[in-house]
Amino acid sequence: SGTVGTNISGTSDLAPLTEQAAMVKEWFPDAKNVGLLYCSAEANSKYQVDVVKAELEALGFTCQLFAFADTNDMQAVTQKAADASDVIYAPTDNTLASAGGTVDGVCRAAGVPVISGEENACKMFGVATLSISYYNLGVTTGKMAIQILKGEAKISEMPIAYDEAPVKKYNKELCQALNLTAPEGYVAIGE
């Protein structure tokens, strides 16, 4: 039901994973092999790649997980992913975000595009993302608080909310470098 059954509710910044998987098909319909690159030390990343992997397999892709333990083995694992993949999916992952230049260096040189889980990572190494807006989540959280304070809703019955209007964005510079054209409906990051 989306509720936790206690006096807890709120918003979640979980990315729209099903829609992100669909982006791989939208951008790269002829791709066969998708690598899923993530940090094994981050449980949230493992959850995301497991969900996206199942979605991608349902869309007909062959998927392989590429996990690195920390930034020490990140470059080597990213290189293995690039060598084995037509396209890479990178979830919302703090370690990837902290060393995005490594991912960009490897994948750009290999000519392998990355669909990223969030906008800041996309700015560094992704060709496209369907990213939530923390501003929109803040507005939603505020509206939920008002409903509770006015007695219009019970927190124990209030479902967890998500960003209802994520925006399809692309990295214009990287797309140009990889000779990719964004499908209709994408907005260039920063425009």
mmCIF file of N, CA, C and O in Angstrom, residues 75 78-79 99-111 124-125:
data_model
loop_
_atom_site.group_PDB
_atom_site.id
_atom_site.type_symbol
_atom_site.label_atom_id
_atom_site.label_comp_id
_atom_site.label_asym_id
_atom_site.label_seq_id
_atom_site.Cartn_x
_atom_site.Cartn_y
_atom_site.Cartn_z
ATOM 1 N N GLN A 75 38.567 1.750 -11.495
ATOM 2 C CA GLN A 75 39.012 1.907 -12.881
ATOM 3 C C GLN A 75 39.103 0.557 -13.589
ATOM 4 O O GLN A 75 38.639 0.408 -14.712
ATOM 5 N N THR A 78 35.574 -0.751 -14.170
ATOM 6 C CA THR A 78 34.921 0.053 -15.210
ATOM 7 C C THR A 78 35.450 -0.333 -16.585
ATOM 8 O O THR A 78 34.683 -0.434 -17.550
ATOM 9 N N GLN A 79 36.754 -0.607 -16.676
ATOM 10 C CA GLN A 79 37.333 -1.025 -17.957
ATOM 11 C C GLN A 79 36.754 -2.369 -18.393
ATOM 12 O O GLN A 79 36.413 -2.558 -19.566
ATOM 13 N N ALA A 99 33.922 9.746 -7.877
ATOM 14 C CA ALA A 99 35.043 9.499 -8.790
ATOM 15 C C ALA A 99 34.549 9.404 -10.232
ATOM 16 O O ALA A 99 34.995 8.561 -11.006
ATOM 17 N N GLY A 100 33.618 10.287 -10.569
ATOM 18 C CA GLY A 100 33.010 10.259 -11.893
ATOM 19 C C GLY A 100 33.999 10.465 -13.024
ATOM 20 O O GLY A 100 33.796 9.962 -14.122
ATOM 21 N N GLY A 101 35.070 11.193 -12.765
ATOM 22 C CA GLY A 101 36.075 11.412 -13.801
ATOM 23 C C GLY A 101 36.707 10.109 -14.267
ATOM 24 O O GLY A 101 37.058 9.963 -15.442
ATOM 25 N N THR A 102 36.846 9.161 -13.364
ATOM 26 C CA THR A 102 37.394 7.845 -13.714
ATOM 27 C C THR A 102 36.467 7.140 -14.692
ATOM 28 O O THR A 102 36.905 6.608 -15.715
ATOM 29 N N VAL A 103 35.173 7.143 -14.390
ATOM 30 C CA VAL A 103 34.195 6.496 -15.260
ATOM 31 C C VAL A 103 34.190 7.186 -16.624
ATOM 32 O O VAL A 103 34.212 6.529 -17.665
ATOM 33 N N ASP A 104 34.188 8.508 -16.623
ATOM 34 C CA ASP A 104 34.179 9.246 -17.880
ATOM 35 C C ASP A 104 35.421 8.934 -18.705
ATOM 36 O O ASP A 104 35.321 8.671 -19.906
ATOM 37 N N GLY A 105 36.580 8.931 -18.061
ATOM 38 C CA GLY A 105 37.818 8.666 -18.785
ATOM 39 C C GLY A 105 37.819 7.315 -19.473
ATOM 40 O O GLY A 105 38.183 7.198 -20.643
ATOM 41 N N VAL A 106 37.374 6.298 -18.758
ATOM 42 C CA VAL A 106 37.362 4.942 -19.316
ATOM 43 C C VAL A 106 36.290 4.796 -20.397
ATOM 44 O O VAL A 106 36.565 4.330 -21.508
ATOM 45 N N CYS A 107 35.074 5.193 -20.083
ATOM 46 C CA CYS A 107 33.950 4.946 -21.000
ATOM 47 C C CYS A 107 34.008 5.832 -22.238
ATOM 48 O O CYS A 107 33.706 5.375 -23.340
ATOM 49 N N ARG A 108 34.417 7.069 -22.078
ATOM 50 C CA ARG A 108 34.538 7.962 -23.235
ATOM 51 C C ARG A 108 35.598 7.430 -24.200
ATOM 52 O O ARG A 108 35.376 7.370 -25.406
ATOM 53 N N ALA A 109 36.744 7.023 -23.648
ATOM 54 C CA ALA A 109 37.824 6.489 -24.493
ATOM 55 C C ALA A 109 37.379 5.225 -25.226
ATOM 56 O O ALA A 109 37.763 4.993 -26.371
ATOM 57 N N ALA A 110 36.546 4.414 -24.564
ATOM 58 C CA ALA A 110 36.065 3.168 -25.166
ATOM 59 C C ALA A 110 34.865 3.401 -26.093
ATOM 60 O O ALA A 110 34.453 2.482 -26.801
ATOM 61 N N GLY A 111 34.300 4.607 -26.050
ATOM 62 C CA GLY A 111 33.125 4.902 -26.860
ATOM 63 C C GLY A 111 31.868 4.222 -26.354
ATOM 64 O O GLY A 111 30.930 3.989 -27.123
ATOM 65 N N MET A 124 28.895 14.339 -15.177
ATOM 66 C CA MET A 124 30.283 13.884 -15.189
ATOM 67 C C MET A 124 30.554 12.815 -16.238
ATOM 68 O O MET A 124 31.567 12.862 -16.919
ATOM 69 N N PHE A 125 29.651 11.814 -16.337
ATOM 70 C CA PHE A 125 29.990 10.670 -17.190
ATOM 71 C C PHE A 125 28.819 10.043 -17.932
ATOM 72 O O PHE A 125 29.000 9.079 -18.656
#
